[in-house]
Coordinates of C-alpha atoms in Angstrom, one line a residue:
Chain P
M894 CA -3.1 0.8 -35.0
F895 CA -3.7 3.7 -32.6
A896 CA -1.7 3.8 -29.3
V897 CA -4.9 4.7 -27.5
E898 CA -8.5 4.4 -28.8
V899 CA -11.6 5.3 -26.8
N900 CA -15.1 4.7 -28.2
E901 CA -18.2 6.2 -26.6
L902 CA -16.7 5.8 -23.1
V903 CA -19.2 6.4 -20.2
K904 CA -18.4 6.2 -16.5
K905 CA -21.2 6.8 -14.0
Y906 CA -20.8 6.9 -10.2
K907 CA -24.3 6.3 -8.9
S908 CA -26.3 9.3 -10.2
K909 CA -23.2 11.3 -11.3
T910 CA -21.9 10.9 -14.9
A911 CA -18.1 11.5 -14.7
V912 CA -17.4 10.7 -18.4
D913 CA -20.2 11.0 -20.9
G914 CA -19.6 9.2 -24.1
I915 CA -16.2 10.4 -25.2
S916 CA -14.4 9.0 -28.3
L917 CA -10.8 9.7 -29.3
Q918 CA -7.8 8.2 -31.0
I919 CA -4.1 9.0 -30.1
S920 CA -1.3 8.0 -32.4
E921 CA 2.0 6.3 -31.3
G922 CA 4.6 8.9 -30.2
E923 CA 2.0 11.7 -29.8
L924 CA 1.9 14.0 -26.7
F925 CA -1.8 14.5 -26.1
S926 CA -3.1 16.8 -23.5
L927 CA -6.5 16.5 -21.8
L928 CA -7.7 19.9 -20.4
G929 CA -10.7 20.7 -18.3
V930 CA -11.8 22.3 -15.1
N931 CA -12.0 20.3 -11.8
G932 CA -14.5 17.5 -12.2
A933 CA -14.5 17.6 -16.0
G934 CA -13.7 13.9 -16.2
K935 CA -10.0 13.9 -17.1
T936 CA -8.7 11.8 -14.2
T937 CA -11.6 9.3 -14.7
T938 CA -10.7 8.9 -18.3
V939 CA -7.1 8.3 -17.4
K940 CA -8.2 5.8 -14.8
A941 CA -10.3 3.9 -17.3
L942 CA -7.3 3.7 -19.7
C943 CA -5.1 2.5 -16.8
C944 CA -7.6 -0.3 -15.9
L945 CA -8.2 1.4 -12.5
T946 CA -11.9 1.8 -13.1
E947 CA -14.4 -0.2 -15.2
P948 CA -16.3 1.8 -17.8
T949 CA -20.1 1.8 -17.4
S950 CA -20.3 1.4 -21.2
G951 CA -18.2 2.0 -24.2
S952 CA -14.6 0.8 -24.6
A953 CA -11.0 1.9 -24.1
A954 CA -8.0 0.2 -25.6
V955 CA -4.2 0.6 -25.6
F956 CA -2.5 -0.7 -28.7
G957 CA -5.5 -2.8 -29.5
K958 CA -5.8 -4.4 -26.0
D959 CA -9.1 -3.8 -24.3
C960 CA -8.8 -2.1 -20.9
T961 CA -11.6 -4.2 -19.5
K962 CA -10.9 -7.6 -21.0
D963 CA -7.1 -7.6 -21.4
K964 CA -6.1 -5.8 -18.2
A965 CA -2.9 -7.7 -17.6
E966 CA -1.7 -7.0 -21.1
V967 CA -2.7 -3.4 -21.0
K968 CA -0.9 -3.0 -17.6
R969 CA 2.3 -4.2 -19.2
L970 CA 2.1 -1.4 -21.9
I971 CA 1.4 1.5 -19.6
G972 CA 3.1 3.6 -16.9
I973 CA 1.3 6.2 -14.7
S974 CA 2.4 9.1 -12.7
P975 CA -0.7 9.9 -10.6
Q976 CA -1.9 13.3 -9.5
E977 CA -0.9 12.9 -5.8
T978 CA 2.5 11.9 -4.3
S979 CA 2.8 8.3 -5.3
V980 CA 6.1 7.2 -4.1
S981 CA 7.0 4.9 -1.2
E982 CA 8.1 7.6 1.3
K983 CA 10.5 5.5 3.5
L984 CA 12.4 4.1 0.5
T985 CA 15.2 5.9 -1.2
V986 CA 14.9 7.2 -4.7
R987 CA 17.0 4.2 -6.0
E988 CA 14.9 1.7 -3.9
N989 CA 11.7 3.1 -5.3
L990 CA 12.9 2.6 -8.9
E991 CA 14.2 -0.9 -8.0
L992 CA 10.8 -1.8 -6.6
I993 CA 9.0 -0.9 -9.8
A994 CA 11.7 -2.6 -11.9
S995 CA 11.3 -5.8 -9.9
I996 CA 7.5 -5.7 -10.2
S997 CA 8.0 -5.3 -13.9
G998 CA 9.9 -8.6 -13.9
F999 CA 13.4 -7.3 -14.7
D1000 CA 16.3 -9.5 -13.7
K1001 CA 19.0 -8.2 -11.4
A1002 CA 21.4 -7.0 -14.2
K1003 CA 18.6 -5.3 -16.2
R1004 CA 17.2 -3.8 -13.0
S1005 CA 20.5 -2.3 -12.0
Q1006 CA 21.1 -1.0 -15.6
S1007 CA 17.6 0.5 -15.9
V1008 CA 17.8 2.2 -12.5
E1009 CA 21.1 3.9 -13.3
A1010 CA 19.8 5.0 -16.7
M1011 CA 16.7 6.5 -15.2
L1012 CA 18.6 8.3 -12.4
T1013 CA 20.7 9.9 -15.1
R1014 CA 17.9 10.6 -17.5
L1015 CA 15.8 12.5 -15.0
N1016 CA 18.7 14.1 -13.1
L1017 CA 18.1 12.2 -9.9
T1018 CA 21.6 11.0 -9.4
D1019 CA 22.4 13.5 -6.6
V1020 CA 19.4 12.4 -4.6
A1021 CA 19.6 8.6 -5.5
D1022 CA 20.2 7.5 -1.9
S1023 CA 17.9 10.0 -0.2
L1024 CA 14.7 8.9 1.3
A1025 CA 11.7 9.9 -0.8
R1026 CA 10.1 11.7 2.1
T1027 CA 13.0 14.1 2.4
L1028 CA 12.7 15.2 -1.3
S1029 CA 11.4 18.6 -2.5
G1030 CA 8.1 18.6 -4.5
G1031 CA 10.0 18.9 -7.8
Y1032 CA 12.2 15.9 -7.1
K1033 CA 9.2 13.8 -5.9
R1034 CA 7.4 14.5 -9.2
K1035 CA 10.5 13.6 -11.2
L1036 CA 10.8 10.4 -9.2
S1037 CA 7.2 9.7 -9.8
I1038 CA 7.8 10.1 -13.6
A1039 CA 10.9 8.0 -13.4
M1040 CA 8.9 5.2 -11.7
A1041 CA 6.3 5.4 -14.4
L1042 CA 9.1 5.2 -17.1
I1043 CA 11.3 2.5 -15.7
S1044 CA 9.0 -0.3 -16.7
E1045 CA 9.6 0.8 -20.4
P1046 CA 5.9 1.6 -21.1
K1047 CA 4.6 2.3 -24.6
V1048 CA 2.1 4.8 -23.2
L1049 CA 2.8 7.1 -20.3
F1050 CA 0.0 8.8 -18.3
L1051 CA 1.0 12.0 -16.5
D1052 CA -1.9 13.2 -14.3
E1053 CA -1.2 16.9 -13.5
P1054 CA 2.5 16.3 -13.1
T1055 CA 3.5 19.9 -12.2
L1056 CA 0.6 20.6 -9.8
G1057 CA 1.9 22.6 -6.8
L1058 CA 5.4 23.1 -8.1
D1059 CA 7.3 26.4 -8.3
V1060 CA 8.0 27.9 -11.6
L1061 CA 11.6 26.6 -11.8
A1062 CA 10.7 23.1 -10.8
R1063 CA 7.9 23.2 -13.3
R1064 CA 10.2 24.3 -16.1
E1065 CA 12.7 21.6 -15.3
L1066 CA 10.0 19.0 -15.4
W1067 CA 8.8 20.4 -18.8
R1068 CA 12.3 19.8 -20.2
A1069 CA 12.2 16.3 -18.9
I1070 CA 8.8 15.7 -20.6
E1071 CA 9.9 17.3 -23.8
A1072 CA 12.9 15.0 -23.9
L1073 CA 10.5 12.1 -24.0
K1074 CA 8.5 13.4 -26.9
G1075 CA 8.4 11.1 -29.9
S1076 CA 9.9 8.1 -28.1
I1077 CA 6.8 7.3 -26.2
T1078 CA 3.1 8.1 -26.4
I1079 CA 2.2 10.6 -23.6
I1080 CA -1.2 11.5 -22.2
L1081 CA -1.0 14.6 -20.1
T1082 CA -3.7 16.1 -17.9
T1083 CA -3.1 19.6 -16.6
H1084 CA -4.7 22.8 -15.4
Y1085 CA -1.8 24.9 -16.7
M1086 CA -2.5 26.2 -20.2
E1087 CA 1.1 27.3 -20.8
E1088 CA 2.2 23.7 -20.1
A1089 CA -0.3 22.2 -22.6
E1090 CA 0.6 24.9 -25.1
Q1091 CA 4.3 24.2 -24.9
L1092 CA 4.3 20.4 -24.7
S1093 CA 1.3 19.1 -26.7
D1094 CA 1.0 17.8 -30.2
R1095 CA -2.8 17.8 -29.8
I1096 CA -5.2 19.1 -27.1
A1097 CA -8.6 17.9 -26.1
V1098 CA -10.9 20.0 -23.8
M1099 CA -13.4 18.2 -21.6
V1100 CA -16.4 19.9 -20.0
E1101 CA -18.8 18.1 -17.7
G1102 CA -17.6 14.7 -18.8
R1103 CA -17.9 15.4 -22.6
L1104 CA -15.2 16.1 -25.1
R1105 CA -16.0 19.6 -26.4
A1106 CA -13.0 20.2 -28.7
M1107 CA -10.0 18.4 -30.0
G1108 CA -7.1 19.3 -32.3
T1109 CA -3.8 21.1 -32.6
L1110 CA -3.6 24.5 -31.0
S1111 CA -3.9 26.3 -34.3
E1112 CA -6.9 24.2 -35.2
L1113 CA -8.6 25.1 -31.9
E1114 CA -7.7 28.7 -32.4
A1115 CA -9.3 28.6 -35.8
Q1116 CA -12.4 26.9 -34.5
T1117 CA -13.0 29.4 -31.6
G1118 CA -11.6 32.5 -33.3
R1119 CA -9.5 33.2 -30.2
Q1120 CA -5.8 33.5 -29.9
G1121 CA -3.7 31.6 -27.3
L1122 CA -4.8 28.4 -25.5
E1123 CA -6.1 30.2 -22.4
N1124 CA -8.6 32.2 -24.4
V1125 CA -9.5 29.1 -26.5
F1126 CA -10.0 27.1 -23.3
V1127 CA -12.2 29.7 -21.7
S1128 CA -14.3 30.1 -24.8
I1129 CA -14.9 26.3 -25.0
A1130 CA -15.4 25.8 -21.2
E1131 CA -17.9 28.6 -21.1
G1132 CA -19.9 26.9 -23.8
G1133 CA -18.5 28.6 -26.9
A1134 CA -19.5 26.8 -30.1
V1135 CA -16.8 24.5 -31.5
Chain J
M419 CA 6.2 -14.7 -6.9
N420 CA 8.9 -12.1 -7.8
R421 CA 6.3 -9.3 -7.5
T422 CA 5.2 -10.6 -4.0
L423 CA 8.8 -10.7 -2.9
A424 CA 9.6 -7.3 -4.2
F425 CA 6.6 -5.9 -2.4
T426 CA 7.5 -7.8 0.8
K427 CA 11.0 -6.4 0.7
R428 CA 9.5 -2.9 0.4
C429 CA 7.2 -3.4 3.4
I430 CA 10.1 -4.7 5.5
K431 CA 12.2 -1.7 4.7
E432 CA 9.3 0.7 5.4
M433 CA 8.8 -1.0 8.8
L434 CA 12.5 -1.1 9.8
R435 CA 12.7 2.7 9.0
D436 CA 9.7 3.5 11.2
P437 CA 10.6 4.1 14.9
L438 CA 7.0 3.2 15.9
S439 CA 7.6 -0.4 14.8
Y440 CA 10.5 -0.7 17.3
I441 CA 8.4 1.0 20.1
F442 CA 5.2 -1.0 19.6
C443 CA 6.5 -4.3 18.2
L444 CA 9.6 -4.8 20.4
G445 CA 9.8 -2.1 23.1
L446 CA 6.3 -2.5 24.7
P447 CA 6.3 -6.3 25.0
L448 CA 9.8 -6.2 26.6
V449 CA 8.7 -3.4 29.0
M450 CA 5.6 -5.4 30.0
L451 CA 7.7 -8.5 30.5
V452 CA 10.0 -6.6 33.0
I453 CA 7.2 -4.8 34.8
M454 CA 5.1 -7.9 35.2
T455 CA 8.1 -9.8 36.5
L456 CA 8.6 -7.1 39.1
V457 CA 4.8 -7.3 40.0
D458 CA 5.2 -11.1 40.3
R459 CA 8.2 -10.7 42.7
S460 CA 6.0 -8.4 44.8
I461 CA 3.1 -10.9 45.1
P462 CA 3.4 -13.2 48.2
P463 CA 3.9 -16.8 47.1
E464 CA 1.1 -17.9 49.5
S465 CA -1.4 -16.1 47.3
G466 CA -1.0 -19.0 44.8
M467 CA -1.1 -16.6 41.8
T468 CA 1.0 -18.0 39.1
V469 CA -0.1 -16.0 36.0
F470 CA 2.9 -13.7 36.2
H471 CA 5.4 -16.4 36.8
I472 CA 8.0 -16.2 34.0
E473 CA 7.0 -19.5 32.4
N474 CA 3.4 -18.3 32.1
L475 CA 4.1 -14.7 31.5
T476 CA 6.5 -15.0 28.6
P477 CA 4.2 -16.8 26.2
A478 CA 1.3 -14.5 27.2
V479 CA 3.5 -11.4 26.5
A480 CA 4.5 -13.0 23.2
V481 CA 0.8 -13.1 22.3
F482 CA 0.3 -9.5 23.6
G483 CA 3.2 -8.4 21.3
Q484 CA 1.5 -10.0 18.3
M485 CA -1.5 -7.7 18.9
F486 CA 0.8 -4.8 18.0
V487 CA 1.8 -6.5 14.8
M488 CA -2.0 -6.4 14.1
L489 CA -1.9 -2.7 14.8
F490 CA 1.1 -2.2 12.6
T491 CA -0.5 -4.2 9.8
G492 CA -3.6 -2.0 10.0
L493 CA -1.5 1.1 10.0
T494 CA 0.6 0.1 7.0
V495 CA -2.2 -1.0 4.8
S496 CA -4.5 2.0 5.6
T497 CA -1.6 4.4 5.1
D498 CA -0.7 2.9 1.8
R499 CA -4.4 3.0 0.7
G500 CA -4.6 6.7 1.8
G501 CA -1.9 7.8 -0.6
A502 CA -1.5 7.4 -4.3
F503 CA 1.3 4.8 -4.1
L504 CA -1.1 1.8 -4.2
L505 CA -2.9 3.5 -7.1
R506 CA 0.4 3.4 -9.1
L507 CA 0.9 -0.2 -8.2
Y508 CA -2.7 -1.1 -9.2
A509 CA -1.8 0.0 -12.7
T510 CA 1.1 -2.6 -12.8
P511 CA 0.7 -6.3 -13.4
M512 CA 0.5 -6.9 -9.6
T513 CA -2.6 -8.9 -8.5
S514 CA -4.5 -8.7 -5.3
W515 CA -2.8 -11.9 -4.1
D516 CA 0.6 -10.2 -4.7
F517 CA -0.5 -7.4 -2.4
T518 CA -2.1 -9.6 0.2
F519 CA 0.9 -11.9 0.5
G520 CA 3.2 -9.0 0.2
Y521 CA 1.7 -7.5 3.4
I522 CA 1.4 -10.9 5.2
L523 CA 4.9 -12.1 4.7
P524 CA 6.9 -9.2 6.2
M525 CA 4.4 -9.0 9.1
L526 CA 4.9 -12.7 9.8
I527 CA 8.7 -12.3 9.7
I528 CA 8.4 -9.4 12.2
A529 CA 6.1 -11.4 14.4
V530 CA 8.5 -14.4 14.5
I531 CA 11.4 -12.1 15.3
Q532 CA 9.4 -10.4 18.0
S533 CA 8.6 -13.8 19.6
V534 CA 12.3 -14.8 19.5
I535 CA 13.3 -11.6 21.2
T536 CA 10.5 -11.8 23.8
F537 CA 11.5 -15.4 24.6
A538 CA 15.2 -14.4 24.7
A539 CA 14.4 -11.7 27.2
G540 CA 12.2 -14.1 29.1
F541 CA 15.0 -16.6 29.2
I542 CA 17.5 -14.0 30.6
I543 CA 14.9 -12.9 33.2
S544 CA 14.3 -16.5 34.1
A545 CA 18.0 -17.1 34.5
V546 CA 18.3 -14.0 36.8
I547 CA 15.4 -15.0 39.0
G548 CA 16.5 -18.6 39.1
S549 CA 13.5 -20.2 37.4
L550 CA 14.9 -21.3 34.0
L551 CA 12.6 -21.6 31.0
N552 CA 12.5 -24.9 29.2
I553 CA 14.4 -24.4 25.9
G554 CA 12.5 -27.1 24.1
G555 CA 9.2 -25.5 25.3
V556 CA 10.4 -22.1 24.1
L557 CA 11.3 -23.3 20.6
F558 CA 8.0 -25.3 20.4
C559 CA 6.1 -22.2 21.5
I560 CA 7.7 -19.9 19.0
V561 CA 6.5 -22.3 16.2
S562 CA 3.1 -22.7 17.8
L563 CA 2.7 -18.9 17.8
I564 CA 2.6 -18.7 14.0
P565 CA -1.2 -19.4 13.6
S566 CA -2.0 -16.6 16.2
A567 CA 0.4 -14.3 14.4
L568 CA -1.4 -14.9 11.1
M569 CA -4.7 -14.3 12.9
M570 CA -3.6 -10.9 14.2
I571 CA -2.2 -10.0 10.8
G572 CA -5.5 -11.0 9.2
I573 CA -7.4 -8.7 11.6
G574 CA -5.0 -5.9 10.8
L575 CA -5.4 -6.5 7.1
I576 CA -9.2 -6.2 7.5
A577 CA -8.9 -3.0 9.6
G578 CA -6.4 -1.5 7.1
T579 CA -8.6 -2.4 4.1
L580 CA -11.9 -1.2 5.5
F581 CA -10.8 1.9 7.5
N582 CA -8.6 4.9 6.8
E583 CA -5.3 5.6 8.4
K584 CA -7.0 7.5 11.3
A585 CA -9.7 4.9 12.0
A586 CA -7.7 1.7 11.5
P587 CA -5.3 2.2 14.5
G588 CA -8.3 3.0 16.7
F589 CA -10.1 -0.2 15.5
C590 CA -6.9 -2.2 16.2
S591 CA -6.5 -0.6 19.6
L592 CA -10.0 -1.8 20.5
F593 CA -9.0 -5.3 19.6
I594 CA -5.7 -4.9 21.6
S595 CA -7.7 -3.9 24.7
L596 CA -10.3 -6.5 24.3
G597 CA -7.8 -9.2 23.4
S598 CA -5.3 -8.6 26.2
F599 CA -8.2 -8.6 28.7
L600 CA -10.4 -11.4 27.4
G601 CA -7.3 -13.3 26.2
G602 CA -6.4 -13.9 29.8
I603 CA -3.0 -12.3 29.3
W604 CA -3.0 -10.3 32.5
F605 CA -5.2 -12.5 34.7
D606 CA -5.9 -16.2 35.2
A607 CA -9.0 -16.6 33.1
Q608 CA -9.2 -20.4 33.6
N609 CA -9.4 -20.1 37.3
T610 CA -11.9 -17.2 37.2
G611 CA -14.8 -19.2 36.0
G612 CA -18.4 -18.0 35.6
I613 CA -19.5 -15.4 33.0
M614 CA -16.0 -14.1 32.8
L615 CA -14.5 -17.4 31.6
T616 CA -17.5 -17.8 29.2
M617 CA -16.8 -14.4 27.7
C618 CA -13.1 -15.2 27.4
K619 CA -13.9 -18.5 25.6
C620 CA -16.0 -16.6 23.1
T621 CA -12.9 -14.8 21.7
P622 CA -10.1 -16.4 19.8
F623 CA -7.5 -14.5 21.9
Y624 CA -8.2 -16.8 24.9
Y625 CA -7.1 -19.8 22.8
C626 CA -4.0 -18.0 21.6
T627 CA -2.8 -17.5 25.1
L628 CA -3.9 -20.9 26.3
S629 CA -2.1 -22.8 23.4
A630 CA 1.0 -20.6 23.8
R631 CA 1.3 -21.3 27.5
S632 CA 0.7 -25.0 27.0
A633 CA 3.3 -25.1 24.2
A634 CA 5.9 -23.4 26.4
A635 CA 5.2 -25.9 29.2
L636 CA 5.2 -28.8 26.6
D637 CA 1.7 -29.7 28.0
L638 CA 0.5 -31.2 24.7
T639 CA -3.0 -32.3 25.7
A640 CA -6.0 -32.0 23.5
D641 CA -7.8 -29.5 25.8
G642 CA -4.7 -27.5 26.6
Y643 CA -2.9 -27.4 23.3
F644 CA -4.4 -29.1 20.2
I645 CA -8.0 -27.9 20.4
P646 CA -7.1 -24.3 21.2
L647 CA -4.4 -24.3 18.4
L648 CA -7.0 -25.7 16.0
I649 CA -9.4 -22.9 16.9
V650 CA -6.7 -20.3 16.4
S651 CA -5.7 -21.8 13.1
V652 CA -9.3 -21.8 11.8
C653 CA -9.7 -18.2 13.0
A654 CA -6.4 -17.3 11.3
A655 CA -7.6 -18.9 8.0
A656 CA -10.9 -17.1 8.3
F657 CA -9.5 -13.6 9.0
I658 CA -6.7 -13.9 6.4
S659 CA -9.3 -15.0 3.8
L660 CA -11.7 -12.2 4.8
G661 CA -8.8 -9.7 4.6
A662 CA -7.7 -10.9 1.2
M663 CA -11.3 -10.7 -0.2
A664 CA -11.8 -7.3 1.3
F665 CA -8.6 -6.0 -0.2
S666 CA -9.4 -7.5 -3.6
R667 CA -12.8 -5.9 -3.6
K668 CA -11.4 -2.5 -2.6
M669 CA -8.7 -2.8 -5.3
K670 CA -11.4 -3.4 -7.9
A671 CA -13.5 -0.6 -6.6

């Protein structure tokens, strides 16, 4: 069984088609990157997989559970770190994590244990009792990922996790994401080619709602005849044959 | 239930850490109570104006305070909707009812605490000016104010769900102005008569003030207490249901 399976997924907003019939399968433990320019349909695809938007047609499933029919079960399997700041600003780092652990149905002992483990795992111990609104951009992103991970999801969605971060904060977050590889299925959307190149097992490129290319970096390089992900991406995004 | 309580706890913490909640939900009603008591002391007794007497003023100010709970509900819901925090929670097993009750419960707790503090201040003022409030009436009034608190929270929930964080407070401010005027908080609506009284009777705020004043005076007549309280309760149920439905629709959208 695939961790994620999408078949002919279409999402239309009135006259605009955000996602236009994409199909893909992602294996358990894989780190899969979705690339594309703004408006390519990456976030809409992630939203459909997270049960945040209903597909116009086609289907999306997580571990065999349909994202339209089995929403409650899908939601127990996933964690999401959205594009924008998605923390409760007037709660501390610890309280934010406790909130998600409580919503996930953890009892007091497990909640406490999971929070401490997550603080350590993402190097948040130093700021555990700081209000989220006082954190730097890098810490907020790490908190956002920790909140997505604390519910022990089988699939983690990271929607542009390093957007707006300085190079040091970005590198630190990459190390955190790399440490998760293999233990959990990760779907990453990003604008940073270096990020996708360094972290991904496989990469898909979306253009105007369609999946234009998918494979490992070396496969994409072979298909386009270009070297490096940035050149590959430009070639595909500009309409190069794949 | 655990999810609702977890979200309730979060909303209470967010409110307690926001200075605006103290200013609007507690400070302003207390300031109005003191100012209007001073106004009352300046009005000659022969004028026969009793609306600012402490036994009439305190329940009316308690209703006025609840209007700021409405504002705060609108602000909290619209601000949450404006950020990505709710988006994250929408992807958890939380249902629209968990969210709705998670917003209503903390606001109701704040509204009850606000009423207790307002009446405590009213009691102290009444002791100072030598016109002691009836403790039984005060306790009965605090309980009787729950339906009007729910009604205000319902209106705030609708505002916060339908409007963004800039428009929702404006919408609620409109209701505060309208409600404090047509609710007969700052003037004796019942003795005004004519078109003014008709207009007041067309808003639920009038019945909030009327039932609160009757409860504080232990004047438990049908016209003074039970019918107004019934009207307020029906409006509360309607606004809460509308708010919950609106939130559920927005969540699905």
